């Protein structure tokens, strides 16, 4: 339900100028003094452009009371602008802007339950047209209708046109696919823990990254997931069970209170740290009316982020750590990494990961280009920041080699028949051994 609401708010943002005209023409806010403008936009969008009002109670009654006037205003607006479709009411600049309405629907295949080829085949049977592996961001931007692609960077990520609604799809409700933005898939992908490893997900809820880690681990190993919110952990537990995740321990605990010397974590070699941040990179965060965080707020967040990152690096067996935020602010990203690296320079180094990723860290300190950034304009994703830190002297393969291998792997390319499932090939290899 939260994700459905998230998609609803994203579309409301897209239609915001149109909704403002409808509210003004129907005088809805004047008639209903207690109705807030943001909520009014969401309700009117769902009534006129969405799938109909799903809510109950007084809000449903209130908006339906004005339905006739709102529909009349919508018809008048179409006549005035000489259009017949609701979509044509949007300004051309809106359609071209790389905001919420242009970010594709990314679908991560849950390899704990299925494989990419089988998911592709399923969608083809549902009438979707598979176009093969994308070769550029422009191809993703050009998607429309019931067409989809394999992502050009991540090997288990399918890309559908914006606003594709898969919340009622059988694959989603059964946990075979995860609806997760591409940028949000980067942290677990770049951490790349080996099967059998012990991993900490320090700020885990709502659990998409945790389930991604479990898929990479192939459910072999142990994941310790922490979050301070009881309700979020309960939701996360349900989500992980649906995704077929095993070998995880959820704890309602502030990660800063976790003792790195506790014997339970003596084998933890990988940590994924995605701490609280300003969220300024989330393109569907609100209705465009929220003010940017103040300098004081950013400094407070950065202080917490430095503290929690430094704490994570104190785990004795740690080999590799990924630090990520959904923020665009330098204070929460490059500045945090630089400050903590100065404290731990003798023990940890910044890894130059994912060389083919087009958007790099801001050049605020030597080596900052090793970090990754993401944005709607540059990568057609939410705004994101990722840094990979590795213990000095580690002989393990550098994470930068993993994305390269993924890009060069042709098994899901255009020449591959969807019927040839990777799982079968793996079983053959085991027989040979």
XYZ file of C-alpha atoms in Angstrom:
433
model
C 0.000 0.000 0.000
C 2.867 2.368 0.741
C 4.335 1.778 -2.711
C 0.966 2.338 -4.367
C 0.659 5.619 -2.491
C 4.203 6.489 -3.567
C 3.251 5.981 -7.245
C 0.047 7.982 -6.739
C 1.945 10.960 -5.322
C 4.422 10.757 -8.222
C 1.603 11.062 -10.759
C -0.022 13.830 -8.736
C 3.212 15.770 -9.003
C 3.182 15.280 -12.753
C -0.349 16.681 -13.060
C 0.120 19.356 -10.395
C -0.401 22.430 -12.678
C -3.571 20.892 -14.143
C -4.884 19.990 -10.702
C -4.307 23.524 -9.451
C -6.517 24.849 -12.263
C -9.222 22.309 -11.495
C -9.193 23.112 -7.778
C -9.400 26.818 -8.518
C -12.176 26.425 -11.100
C -14.262 24.184 -8.871
C -13.514 26.328 -5.797
C -12.958 23.125 -3.859
C -10.556 24.559 -1.284
C -12.846 27.485 -0.639
C -15.794 25.143 -0.087
C -13.845 22.710 2.091
C -11.733 24.822 4.442
C -10.256 21.852 6.313
C -8.906 20.187 3.176
C -5.177 20.770 2.704
C -4.003 21.644 -0.856
C -1.579 18.719 -1.117
C -4.169 16.159 -0.031
C -6.766 17.765 -2.307
C -4.460 17.299 -5.313
C -3.919 13.622 -4.543
C -7.640 12.960 -4.069
C -8.690 14.829 -7.209
C -5.993 13.128 -9.271
C -7.180 9.701 -8.133
C -10.798 10.648 -8.820
C -10.333 12.067 -12.332
C -7.082 10.581 -13.692
C -6.288 7.531 -11.585
C -8.107 4.300 -10.797
C -10.808 5.881 -8.682
C -10.798 6.741 -5.019
C -9.540 3.832 -2.922
C -9.853 5.573 0.430
C -12.918 5.441 2.620
C -14.497 7.632 5.238
C -14.965 11.364 5.091
C -12.332 12.108 2.415
C -14.082 9.895 -0.121
C -17.473 11.433 0.687
C -16.040 14.947 0.623
C -14.436 14.729 -2.823
C -17.321 12.827 -4.422
C -19.587 15.626 -3.286
C -17.757 17.877 -5.754
C -17.321 15.301 -8.534
C -19.752 16.847 -11.012
C -18.170 20.296 -10.713
C -14.648 18.872 -11.026
C -15.576 16.842 -14.118
C -17.171 19.941 -15.660
C -14.001 21.938 -15.002
C -11.897 19.183 -16.599
C -14.116 19.174 -19.698
C -13.952 22.968 -19.915
C -10.168 22.892 -19.625
C -9.915 20.395 -22.488
C -12.129 22.517 -24.705
C -10.164 25.628 -23.794
C -6.840 23.978 -24.713
C -8.341 22.132 -27.721
C -7.300 18.651 -26.598
C -9.182 15.389 -26.177
C -6.852 13.372 -23.926
C -5.951 14.052 -20.305
C -2.280 13.523 -21.173
C -2.428 16.390 -23.678
C -3.160 18.832 -20.853
C 0.451 18.492 -19.723
C 2.847 21.113 -20.992
C 5.493 19.855 -23.480
C 8.224 20.950 -21.063
C 6.785 18.610 -18.445
C 6.887 15.663 -20.796
C 10.526 16.361 -21.620
C 11.804 17.085 -18.118
C 13.727 14.213 -16.486
C 11.668 14.295 -13.313
C 9.421 11.778 -11.626
C 7.280 11.222 -14.717
C 10.305 10.278 -16.837
C 12.091 7.880 -14.486
C 11.332 4.373 -15.793
C 9.758 1.598 -13.786
C 12.670 -0.584 -12.716
C 11.991 -4.215 -11.843
C 14.627 -6.288 -10.056
C 14.301 -10.009 -10.667
C 14.415 -11.873 -7.356
C 16.874 -14.664 -8.150
C 15.982 -16.434 -4.907
C 12.727 -17.482 -6.570
C 13.241 -17.243 -10.324
C 15.632 -16.144 -13.071
C 15.708 -13.313 -15.602
C 14.828 -15.499 -18.589
C 11.718 -16.905 -16.922
C 10.510 -13.438 -15.909
C 11.055 -12.141 -19.437
C 9.086 -15.096 -20.779
C 6.266 -14.441 -18.291
C 5.892 -10.814 -19.352
C 5.983 -11.789 -23.023
C 3.054 -14.129 -22.381
C 1.237 -11.189 -20.783
C 1.515 -9.232 -24.029
C 4.693 -7.244 -23.332
C 7.316 -6.869 -26.029
C 10.910 -7.579 -24.982
C 13.455 -5.412 -26.818
C 16.625 -7.070 -25.521
C 19.448 -5.462 -23.576
C 19.631 -1.674 -23.645
C 22.792 -0.046 -24.978
C 22.176 3.527 -23.821
C 20.172 5.639 -21.398
C 18.401 7.135 -24.419
C 16.891 3.718 -25.159
C 15.437 3.610 -21.657
C 14.015 7.092 -22.124
C 12.308 6.075 -25.377
C 10.345 3.186 -23.841
C 6.585 3.377 -24.240
C 3.504 1.191 -24.204
C 4.000 -2.458 -23.257
C 7.692 -2.648 -24.138
C 10.580 -3.425 -21.816
C 14.354 -3.844 -21.839
C 17.129 -5.467 -19.852
C 19.106 -2.720 -18.135
C 22.446 -1.756 -19.650
C 24.280 -1.798 -16.293
C 22.665 -4.245 -13.877
C 22.227 -7.859 -15.048
C 19.008 -8.664 -13.152
C 17.132 -5.412 -13.706
C 14.303 -5.016 -16.212
C 13.154 -1.587 -17.371
C 9.570 -0.650 -18.211
C 8.060 2.689 -19.306
C 7.305 5.270 -16.587
C 4.016 4.808 -14.747
C 3.854 1.081 -15.534
C 1.853 -0.279 -12.596
C 2.889 -3.784 -11.563
C 1.662 -3.754 -7.960
C -1.145 -6.197 -8.809
C 1.028 -8.375 -11.031
C 1.344 -11.992 -9.890
C 5.143 -11.861 -10.011
C 5.163 -8.917 -7.597
C 2.582 -10.247 -5.150
C 4.402 -13.602 -5.024
C 7.829 -12.017 -4.435
C 9.364 -13.070 -7.754
C 10.104 -9.450 -8.678
C 10.976 -6.417 -6.546
C 9.956 -2.908 -7.604
C 13.148 -1.012 -6.808
C 14.748 2.042 -8.385
C 17.962 1.344 -10.267
C 20.053 3.663 -8.102
C 18.799 1.875 -4.986
C 20.110 -1.410 -6.436
C 23.677 -0.093 -6.653
C 24.695 -0.440 -2.956
C 24.119 -4.201 -2.648
C 25.375 -4.814 -6.185
C 28.650 -3.012 -5.480
C 29.080 -4.506 -2.022
C 28.950 -7.915 -3.764
C 29.321 -10.137 -0.698
C 30.537 -13.669 -1.405
C 28.100 -16.517 -0.745
C 28.420 -17.685 2.852
C 29.527 -14.275 4.156
C 28.242 -12.531 7.265
C 26.784 -9.123 6.340
C 25.339 -6.204 8.287
C 22.596 -4.017 6.815
C 22.955 -1.161 9.270
C 19.812 0.879 8.500
C 17.760 -1.800 6.823
C 14.042 -0.928 6.576
C 12.056 -1.133 4.341
C 14.168 -4.087 3.185
C 14.691 -3.878 -0.592
C 18.461 -3.705 -0.196
C 18.362 -6.519 2.368
C 16.520 -8.809 -0.038
C 19.009 -7.846 -2.749
C 21.890 -8.809 -0.458
C 20.232 -12.169 0.238
C 19.881 -12.807 -3.496
C 23.570 -12.034 -4.053
C 24.453 -14.336 -1.132
C 22.123 -16.974 -2.616
C 20.703 -17.341 0.905
C 24.068 -18.765 1.999
C 25.458 -16.836 4.934
C 24.007 -14.499 7.545
C 22.478 -11.027 7.357
C 22.123 -8.881 10.483
C 19.594 -6.122 9.789
C 19.031 -3.191 12.165
C 16.368 -0.508 12.356
C 14.919 1.486 15.251
C 11.289 1.488 14.069
C 9.158 -1.485 15.167
C 6.470 -1.063 12.505
C 9.019 -0.720 9.709
C 10.751 -3.897 10.889
C 7.448 -5.784 10.964
C 6.705 -4.682 7.395
C 10.234 -5.577 6.395
C 9.923 -9.055 7.914
C 6.790 -9.701 5.839
C 8.511 -8.463 2.695
C 11.616 -10.630 3.253
C 9.533 -13.730 3.922
C 7.559 -13.124 0.720
C 10.844 -12.771 -1.178
C 12.056 -16.124 0.127
C 14.905 -14.677 2.206
C 16.390 -16.922 4.870
C 19.391 -16.574 7.143
C 18.572 -13.080 8.411
C 18.196 -11.624 11.887
C 16.154 -8.445 12.405
C 16.880 -6.306 15.432
C 15.051 -3.211 16.669
C 18.233 -1.426 17.603
C 20.122 1.744 16.777
C 23.192 0.602 14.841
C 25.333 3.017 16.849
C 24.586 0.958 19.965
C 25.761 -2.296 18.370
C 29.047 -3.482 19.905
C 31.589 -4.261 17.137
C 33.389 -6.604 19.562
C 30.289 -8.720 20.179
C 31.152 -12.329 19.242
C 27.972 -12.510 17.137
C 29.550 -10.110 14.662
C 33.074 -11.489 14.712
C 32.645 -12.882 11.193
C 31.030 -9.789 9.655
C 33.132 -8.941 6.609
C 30.666 -6.759 4.676
C 28.535 -3.806 5.780
C 25.905 -1.903 3.816
C 25.318 1.519 5.366
C 22.437 3.614 4.023
C 21.794 6.034 6.909
C 19.075 8.626 7.402
C 19.561 11.585 5.088
C 17.730 14.603 3.679
C 16.200 12.495 0.892
C 16.780 15.320 -1.582
C 17.383 12.853 -4.413
C 13.910 11.320 -4.264
C 12.104 12.725 -7.296
C 8.705 11.615 -5.999
C 9.339 12.876 -2.485
C 6.411 15.269 -2.376
C 4.409 17.736 -4.377
C 7.239 20.155 -5.047
C 6.414 22.472 -2.173
C 8.881 21.256 0.448
C 11.678 23.664 1.188
C 15.317 22.595 0.918
C 16.866 21.569 4.238
C 18.539 24.364 6.146
C 22.303 24.520 6.609
C 21.830 23.582 10.255
C 19.754 20.537 9.317
C 22.367 19.394 6.783
C 25.178 19.780 9.300
C 23.242 17.778 11.874
C 22.610 14.991 9.366
C 26.241 15.019 8.213
C 27.422 14.793 11.817
C 25.276 11.718 12.399
C 26.406 10.162 9.099
C 30.091 10.653 9.913
C 29.555 9.088 13.317
C 27.723 6.025 12.010
C 30.204 5.495 9.150
C 33.149 5.670 11.540
C 31.359 3.218 13.831
C 30.821 0.783 10.961
C 34.514 0.826 10.084
C 35.373 -0.290 13.625
C 34.105 -3.857 13.109
C 37.291 -5.923 13.358
C 36.701 -8.415 10.523
C 35.272 -5.866 8.070
C 36.709 -6.109 4.559
C 34.375 -3.989 2.452
C 31.717 -1.355 3.153
C 29.283 0.539 0.944
C 28.098 3.963 2.099
C 25.065 5.343 0.255
C 22.457 8.076 0.546
C 19.480 9.245 -1.481
C 20.778 12.793 -1.113
C 22.221 15.243 -3.640
C 23.999 17.394 -1.040
C 27.793 17.388 -0.884
C 27.633 17.767 2.906
C 26.024 14.307 3.254
C 28.090 12.606 0.572
C 31.641 13.526 -0.441
C 32.241 15.561 2.720
C 31.245 12.656 4.973
C 33.408 10.142 3.112
C 36.406 12.482 3.038
C 36.198 13.285 6.756
C 35.933 9.630 7.819
C 38.670 8.478 5.445
C 41.022 10.994 7.009
C 40.397 9.320 10.367
C 40.843 5.781 8.979
C 43.340 6.387 6.176
C 45.755 3.746 7.443
C 43.083 1.034 7.522
C 40.644 1.773 4.664
C 40.802 3.103 1.125
C 38.221 4.371 -1.358
C 37.704 1.930 -4.231
C 37.392 3.243 -7.782
C 34.337 1.184 -8.598
C 32.115 0.778 -11.657
C 34.312 2.660 -14.208
C 31.569 2.701 -16.852
C 29.081 4.511 -14.604
C 28.719 7.977 -16.184
C 28.099 10.159 -13.126
C 30.996 10.437 -10.632
C 31.546 12.078 -7.262
C 32.145 15.822 -7.027
C 35.859 16.711 -7.174
C 35.986 18.005 -3.606
C 39.033 15.940 -2.591
C 41.619 13.771 -4.404
C 39.978 10.494 -5.392
C 36.386 11.689 -4.997
C 35.727 10.666 -8.602
C 35.862 7.065 -7.330
C 32.419 7.656 -5.807
C 29.222 7.347 -7.836
C 26.348 9.759 -8.206
C 22.966 9.255 -9.838
C 20.252 11.686 -10.907
C 17.156 11.816 -13.125
C 18.986 13.942 -15.690
C 22.199 11.914 -15.932
C 21.230 8.324 -15.171
C 17.400 8.351 -15.391
C 17.088 7.295 -11.753
C 16.440 8.854 -8.385
C 19.234 11.007 -7.016
C 21.762 8.840 -5.194
C 25.340 8.676 -3.916
C 27.476 5.558 -3.406
C 31.010 5.088 -2.089
C 32.819 1.748 -1.698
C 35.456 1.473 1.042
C 37.792 -1.481 1.359
C 40.309 -2.462 4.006
C 43.841 -1.729 2.868
C 45.823 -4.791 1.829
C 42.763 -6.911 1.011
C 43.477 -9.386 -1.772
C 39.812 -9.903 -2.587
C 38.729 -8.917 -6.069
C 37.987 -5.235 -6.303
C 34.277 -4.429 -6.679
C 35.063 -2.506 -9.879
C 35.599 -5.824 -11.690
C 32.069 -7.006 -10.947
C 30.052 -4.458 -12.945
C 32.408 -4.858 -15.890
C 31.782 -8.585 -15.905
C 28.039 -7.952 -15.685
C 28.124 -5.617 -18.659
C 30.104 -8.063 -20.774
C 27.939 -11.074 -19.876
C 25.782 -11.725 -22.965
C 23.461 -14.309 -21.441
C 20.446 -11.958 -21.378
C 21.267 -10.069 -24.578
C 19.119 -9.825 -27.672
C 20.535 -13.056 -29.130
C 19.573 -15.148 -26.103
C 16.419 -17.223 -26.215
C 14.323 -16.519 -23.083
C 13.629 -20.230 -22.677
C 17.248 -21.067 -21.802
C 17.191 -20.583 -18.034
C 20.510 -19.901 -16.281
C 19.521 -22.218 -13.442
C 19.579 -25.210 -15.783
C 23.056 -24.314 -16.995
C 24.230 -24.129 -13.377
C 22.882 -27.624 -12.653
C 24.812 -28.993 -15.604
C 28.017 -27.485 -14.277
C 27.428 -29.157 -10.921
C 26.943 -32.526 -12.651
C 30.246 -32.120 -14.454
C 32.007 -31.402 -11.169
